[in-house]
Amino acid sequence: MSSFVDELIKKNIPWLSSESQSSPIAISSRIRFARNVTGYNFPPKLNDENRNAIYEIVTHAVESCPIFKNAHHCQINELEEFAREVLLERHLISAEHMVSSEAGRGIVVSEDENFSIMVNEDDHVRLQGLRSGLQLREIHADLLQIDEAMDKKLHYAYRDDIGYLSSSPMNVGTGMRVSVMLHLPGLVYSKQIDQVINALSKMGIIVRGIFGEGSTALGNLFQISNNSTLGESEAQIVDRLTKVVNQVIIHEENARQTLLTVNETFTYDLIGRAYGVLKHAYLLDTREALSKLSALRLGVDLGIFAFLTTAKVNELFVATQPGHLQMYAQKALSPEDCEIFRANLVRNKLSGMGLELD
Amino acid sequence: MSSFVDELIKKNIPWLSSESQSSPIAISSRIRFARNVTGYNFPPKLNDENRNAIYEIVTHAVESCPIFKNAHHCQINELEEFAREVLLERHLISAEHMVSSEAGRGIVVSEDENFSIMVNEDDHVRLQGLRSGLQLREIHADLLQIDEAMDKKLHYAYRDDIGYLSSSPMNVGTGMRVSVMLHLPGLVYSKQIDQVINALSKMGIIVRGIFGEGSTALGNLFQISNNSTLGESEAQIVDRLTKVVNQVIIHEENARQTLLTVNETFTYDLIGRAYGVLKHAYLLDTREALSKLSALRLGVDLGIFAFLTTAKVNELFVATQPGHLQMYAQKALSPEDCEIFRANLVRNKLSGMGLELD
C-alpha cells in the first residue's frame, strides 16, 4: 500500500536539513493553531459521517491557500502503521492521531513539509508551521495568512469575549501553541539543566524532552513551549518565547564554553567515543543512537568535525527512528532487526567521509 | 636515574611481537626453574650481606651462559618505581620482587628479553624462559642448557630422593613451573569459560586471569599452569601441559566459530565498538583498554582487520600498562593523566592505518 509517505522519507526534512540562520542550539521552531468549524461538535463528539464531512470541508478549504499548493492529504486510517509512525517522527501528527482508526481523521502536508494540518484530532483543524532554527515570528506571519484564508471558507468558531473555541480549555483563546526545539547537551553534561527547567516553569514555560517524555530527555533535545493561551496576545506570546529561548541559548553557550575549558578531555572523549561507536557499531538501539548523535552534533557545533554538517546529524536523529527504519526496509522489523538496520544506516552515512577527530 | 629499562621499553617484546608459529590463541609460553645455591640459607632468611653475596655469585655465573651474553642486570632497589613496574608488566619480575627494597634482590635479563633470572626472590635463582605461542618444549630445552651451565658454577642444592630444594614446599622436586598465556574471548563470550576452568582444575591445572587476579580476567587473558612439581618428570609436565593447552585451543576455536555463525552481529558489534572506542577515545582506563584490546585482537584473529597484526595488538596490551605509560612519559602520572596518556597512545597507534571494518 503506497502513500505520499513513501515520497516523504526520500526527501530531507527542510526544517532539519536547512542550515539554521541562528544558533545551532535552536533546532526548530513550531507554532500551531487550534481551530474549529462552526456548526459542528468538537471532534471527540462527532460521528463517522460528520468527521468525514469535516475532512472534506477542510481539505477543500486548503486549496485556497497558496502555501498548500500541491499539498498531500489523506485519512490516517488509509496509512500503514510504519507510515503513521513516520508522520509522528517527522512531527506532523500527534501520538493520539497516529493510533486512532476513526474515519475522517486526516493529515494535510504542504509540498515543502513546513506546513501541515491535522484534521479531526482534538480540534477540527490543527494547523502547524515548522521551520529550522529560531524563527517563531516568521512562522507566525505565515500562519496568519493561511488562517485568514481558511477562516473565509470554514468560518471558525470564535467569540469576541474569549477568542477561538476549542475542545480543550487549555486551547481556548488564541488557540495557539508555540514551541522551540533546543539541543542542550552543555546544560545537561554540566548538570545545570534542572535549574534551568525550574526557572522556566516558574515563568509559565513548559520544558519537555522530545524523546522519552517524563523520563530523561534522550538526545539532550528539549521542547520549550508556552503554557497558557489566555491573557496574552499572539504577538506577545511569540515575543516572550523568543526572548526566553535566546536566554536559554546564552546559558547553553556558556555551559559549552565551560565544558571546553574546564573539562576539555571529558568533552573530547564524549564526542570521540560517540563518533567511534556510531561509525563502527553493528547493533544500535534508539536510546543509544539519540545519545551518541547528540554528542556528535555537539562535536559539529564545536567545529571538531570538519566534513560533517549539522544538517546531516539532524537528519540522522529522525532517520534512525523506528518508523523511518521500517519504511526504508519496507517491512516490519523486530526490535533486534531494527537495531541492526539502524546501525547499518548510521555506519553507511558516516563512512567514506574522511572524518577524523582533531 | 637512567637504567637498562629505558632501553627495554623502546624495543618490542620478542615473545609478544614475533608472530606465533602456532595458533594465535596461545600468546606465550613460559617456564621457570627455582634453584638455590648450597651453603646459603634460602633468601627469606638471608641478611643483606649474604643476599649481596648471592647476587654477586649469580651474576658472575651468568657470564658462563652464551644465552646471557650482553645481558643486563641490576639490583631492584636501584630502579625507579616505574622501571620496576615495567619489569612486572613485561613478566620479568614478580609483584613481591617489585615492591621489596632489600639489598641483593636482582634481575638479569638476556639481550633478547627471552630469558631472565630473578635473584633472591623466594629462591636464590628463579630462571625463566619466555617465547611466543605454544613452545614449551623449545623453552625447556634452552633452560636445561642454561641450568646445567649455571649448576657447574653455583652447585645447586639438590637431593637425589626429593630433587631440587626450595624455600617453598610447592617448588620442591623439579622446581619447575610451566605456564601458557591464552586469549580466550570465545569461551568467555559464549559463557563456557567457567566450565573449562573447572574441568582443568580437576586435572591439577591452575587457571588464572593474567590481569585482575581473583576477579574477572581482564582482557580475556588466562594463564594455564601446572600445579604440582612432584611425582612427574619435567618432560612429562611439559608434555601434559602442551596437550591440555592444545585441547583448550580447540575449544576456543569452536567457540569462536559458534560466535561467528550463531551470533555474527553480536560479534561484529563487539569488535567494531572496541575499535571505534580505542581509535577515538580521549580517556581510557586499564580495565577498559584491556577489554577493548581483547575484542580487537579477536577481530584480527578472525581476519576482520586487514592492516592490523596480532603483534601490534599484543604490544598494546603491555604498552598501555601504568608502568610503561609512566616510563614513556618520563614522570609520575595521576590516574586521570594515565587515562589521557593511554588514550593518546592507543589513538596514535591505530590512526593512519587505513583500517576499516568489513
mmCIF file of N, CA and C in Angstrom, chain B residues 268-321:
data_model
loop_
_atom_site.group_PDB
_atom_site.id
_atom_site.type_symbol
_atom_site.label_atom_id
_atom_site.label_comp_id
_atom_site.label_asym_id
_atom_site.label_seq_id
_atom_site.Cartn_x
_atom_site.Cartn_y
_atom_site.Cartn_z
ATOM 1 N N TYR B 268 30.457 -8.903 15.546
ATOM 2 C CA TYR B 268 30.913 -7.729 14.790
ATOM 3 C C TYR B 268 30.691 -6.448 15.594
ATOM 4 N N ASP B 269 29.566 -6.403 16.304
ATOM 5 C CA ASP B 269 29.274 -5.220 17.104
ATOM 6 C C ASP B 269 30.316 -5.039 18.205
ATOM 7 N N LEU B 270 30.605 -6.142 18.876
ATOM 8 C CA LEU B 270 31.611 -6.132 19.949
ATOM 9 C C LEU B 270 32.961 -5.634 19.431
ATOM 10 N N ILE B 271 33.371 -6.188 18.308
ATOM 11 C CA ILE B 271 34.683 -5.859 17.745
ATOM 12 C C ILE B 271 34.678 -4.442 17.167
ATOM 13 N N GLY B 272 33.604 -4.110 16.458
ATOM 14 C CA GLY B 272 33.502 -2.777 15.859
ATOM 15 C C GLY B 272 33.516 -1.675 16.906
ATOM 16 N N ARG B 273 32.728 -1.861 17.965
ATOM 17 C CA ARG B 273 32.678 -0.861 19.035
ATOM 18 C C ARG B 273 34.034 -0.719 19.714
ATOM 19 N N ALA B 274 34.687 -1.860 19.943
ATOM 20 C CA ALA B 274 36.010 -1.813 20.584
ATOM 21 C C ALA B 274 36.961 -0.978 19.737
ATOM 22 N N TYR B 275 36.959 -1.241 18.441
ATOM 23 C CA TYR B 275 37.826 -0.493 17.532
ATOM 24 C C TYR B 275 37.460 0.992 17.531
ATOM 25 N N GLY B 276 36.156 1.272 17.438
ATOM 26 C CA GLY B 276 35.700 2.658 17.405
ATOM 27 C C GLY B 276 36.102 3.435 18.650
ATOM 28 N N VAL B 277 35.956 2.807 19.801
ATOM 29 C CA VAL B 277 36.302 3.488 21.057
ATOM 30 C C VAL B 277 37.820 3.645 21.174
ATOM 31 N N LEU B 278 38.573 2.586 20.895
ATOM 32 C CA LEU B 278 40.035 2.675 21.008
ATOM 33 C C LEU B 278 40.583 3.752 20.073
ATOM 34 N N LYS B 279 39.982 3.868 18.908
ATOM 35 C CA LYS B 279 40.506 4.813 17.923
ATOM 36 C C LYS B 279 40.100 6.252 18.221
ATOM 37 N N HIS B 280 39.059 6.458 19.031
ATOM 38 C CA HIS B 280 38.541 7.819 19.184
ATOM 39 C C HIS B 280 38.378 8.305 20.618
ATOM 40 N N ALA B 281 38.681 7.452 21.610
ATOM 41 C CA ALA B 281 38.522 7.903 22.994
ATOM 42 C C ALA B 281 39.662 8.843 23.397
ATOM 43 N N TYR B 282 39.380 9.702 24.355
ATOM 44 C CA TYR B 282 40.396 10.602 24.917
ATOM 45 C C TYR B 282 40.681 10.278 26.380
ATOM 46 N N LEU B 283 39.938 9.337 26.927
ATOM 47 C CA LEU B 283 40.156 8.853 28.295
ATOM 48 C C LEU B 283 39.969 7.336 28.257
ATOM 49 N N LEU B 284 40.939 6.617 28.803
ATOM 50 C CA LEU B 284 40.872 5.160 28.705
ATOM 51 C C LEU B 284 41.531 4.565 29.945
ATOM 52 N N ASP B 285 40.742 3.866 30.776
ATOM 53 C CA ASP B 285 41.367 3.246 31.945
ATOM 54 C C ASP B 285 41.880 1.845 31.585
ATOM 55 N N THR B 286 42.694 1.285 32.465
ATOM 56 C CA THR B 286 43.334 -0.004 32.175
ATOM 57 C C THR B 286 42.314 -1.076 31.866
ATOM 58 N N ARG B 287 41.309 -1.147 32.698
ATOM 59 C CA ARG B 287 40.297 -2.180 32.577
ATOM 60 C C ARG B 287 39.620 -2.135 31.198
ATOM 61 N N GLU B 288 39.193 -0.945 30.796
ATOM 62 C CA GLU B 288 38.513 -0.832 29.506
ATOM 63 C C GLU B 288 39.487 -1.090 28.358
ATOM 64 N N ALA B 289 40.708 -0.584 28.499
ATOM 65 C CA ALA B 289 41.697 -0.801 27.438
ATOM 66 C C ALA B 289 41.906 -2.292 27.204
ATOM 67 N N LEU B 290 42.076 -3.051 28.269
ATOM 68 C CA LEU B 290 42.306 -4.490 28.132
ATOM 69 C C LEU B 290 41.105 -5.173 27.487
ATOM 70 N N SER B 291 39.929 -4.779 27.938
ATOM 71 C CA SER B 291 38.715 -5.399 27.405
ATOM 72 C C SER B 291 38.558 -5.101 25.909
ATOM 73 N N LYS B 292 38.778 -3.849 25.532
ATOM 74 C CA LYS B 292 38.614 -3.463 24.127
ATOM 75 C C LYS B 292 39.744 -4.050 23.268
ATOM 76 N N LEU B 293 40.955 -4.085 23.815
ATOM 77 C CA LEU B 293 42.067 -4.669 23.050
ATOM 78 C C LEU B 293 41.825 -6.157 22.809
ATOM 79 N N SER B 294 41.207 -6.812 23.793
ATOM 80 C CA SER B 294 40.886 -8.226 23.625
ATOM 81 C C SER B 294 39.930 -8.414 22.449
ATOM 82 N N ALA B 295 38.914 -7.561 22.369
ATOM 83 C CA ALA B 295 37.959 -7.655 21.257
ATOM 84 C C ALA B 295 38.650 -7.343 19.935
ATOM 85 N N LEU B 296 39.544 -6.365 19.964
ATOM 86 C CA LEU B 296 40.278 -6.001 18.749
ATOM 87 C C LEU B 296 41.134 -7.178 18.268
ATOM 88 N N ARG B 297 41.778 -7.832 19.233
ATOM 89 C CA ARG B 297 42.632 -8.969 18.897
ATOM 90 C C ARG B 297 41.795 -10.108 18.303
ATOM 91 N N LEU B 298 40.614 -10.310 18.870
ATOM 92 C CA LEU B 298 39.709 -11.312 18.304
ATOM 93 C C LEU B 298 39.389 -10.949 16.855
ATOM 94 N N GLY B 299 39.153 -9.670 16.607
ATOM 95 C CA GLY B 299 38.875 -9.214 15.247
ATOM 96 C C GLY B 299 40.031 -9.500 14.300
ATOM 97 N N VAL B 300 41.242 -9.271 14.791
ATOM 98 C CA VAL B 300 42.423 -9.557 13.965
ATOM 99 C C VAL B 300 42.499 -11.059 13.681
ATOM 100 N N ASP B 301 42.306 -11.865 14.712
ATOM 101 C CA ASP B 301 42.343 -13.325 14.536
ATOM 102 C C ASP B 301 41.298 -13.787 13.523
ATOM 103 N N LEU B 302 40.143 -13.135 13.545
ATOM 104 C CA LEU B 302 39.049 -13.546 12.655
ATOM 105 C C LEU B 302 39.196 -12.959 11.253
ATOM 106 N N GLY B 303 40.265 -12.184 11.052
ATOM 107 C CA GLY B 303 40.525 -11.648 9.712
ATOM 108 C C GLY B 303 39.686 -10.432 9.363
ATOM 109 N N ILE B 304 39.105 -9.784 10.372
ATOM 110 C CA ILE B 304 38.245 -8.626 10.106
ATOM 111 C C ILE B 304 39.081 -7.385 9.771
ATOM 112 N N PHE B 305 40.249 -7.285 10.367
ATOM 113 C CA PHE B 305 41.100 -6.120 10.125
ATOM 114 C C PHE B 305 42.240 -6.495 9.191
ATOM 115 N N ALA B 306 42.252 -5.884 8.027
ATOM 116 C CA ALA B 306 43.244 -6.278 7.025
ATOM 117 C C ALA B 306 44.647 -5.804 7.394
ATOM 118 N N PHE B 307 44.748 -4.601 7.976
ATOM 119 C CA PHE B 307 46.071 -3.990 8.107
ATOM 120 C C PHE B 307 46.622 -4.016 9.527
ATOM 121 N N LEU B 308 45.948 -4.744 10.399
ATOM 122 C CA LEU B 308 46.369 -4.754 11.791
ATOM 123 C C LEU B 308 46.897 -6.146 12.125
ATOM 124 N N THR B 309 48.061 -6.210 12.776
ATOM 125 C CA THR B 309 48.639 -7.510 13.091
ATOM 126 C C THR B 309 48.408 -7.877 14.548
ATOM 127 N N THR B 310 48.411 -9.176 14.803
ATOM 128 C CA THR B 310 48.323 -9.671 16.167
ATOM 129 C C THR B 310 49.428 -9.055 17.011
ATOM 130 N N ALA B 311 50.626 -8.987 16.448
ATOM 131 C CA ALA B 311 51.767 -8.466 17.199
ATOM 132 C C ALA B 311 51.512 -7.042 17.678
ATOM 133 N N LYS B 312 50.927 -6.235 16.799
ATOM 134 C CA LYS B 312 50.672 -4.833 17.142
ATOM 135 C C LYS B 312 49.677 -4.730 18.309
ATOM 136 N N VAL B 313 48.639 -5.537 18.266
ATOM 137 C CA VAL B 313 47.660 -5.507 19.357
ATOM 138 C C VAL B 313 48.293 -6.038 20.641
ATOM 139 N N ASN B 314 49.065 -7.119 20.528
ATOM 140 C CA ASN B 314 49.755 -7.674 21.702
ATOM 141 C C ASN B 314 50.620 -6.622 22.374
ATOM 142 N N GLU B 315 51.355 -5.874 21.559
ATOM 143 C CA GLU B 315 52.216 -4.824 22.107
ATOM 144 C C GLU B 315 51.405 -3.837 22.931
ATOM 145 N N LEU B 316 50.205 -3.508 22.423
ATOM 146 C CA LEU B 316 49.368 -2.529 23.126
ATOM 147 C C LEU B 316 48.910 -3.041 24.486
ATOM 148 N N PHE B 317 48.733 -4.367 24.600
ATOM 149 C CA PHE B 317 48.360 -4.932 25.901
ATOM 150 C C PHE B 317 49.384 -4.523 26.962
ATOM 151 N N VAL B 318 50.641 -4.538 26.590
ATOM 152 C CA VAL B 318 51.703 -4.217 27.551
ATOM 153 C C VAL B 318 51.966 -2.713 27.598
ATOM 154 N N ALA B 319 51.984 -2.087 26.432
ATOM 155 C CA ALA B 319 52.330 -0.659 26.366
ATOM 156 C C ALA B 319 51.328 0.220 27.107
ATOM 157 N N THR B 320 50.098 -0.259 27.281
ATOM 158 C CA THR B 320 49.077 0.558 27.946
ATOM 159 C C THR B 320 49.047 0.354 29.462
ATOM 160 N N GLN B 321 49.947 -0.481 29.976
ATOM 161 C CA GLN B 321 50.014 -0.682 31.421
ATOM 162 C C GLN B 321 50.635 0.552 32.096
#
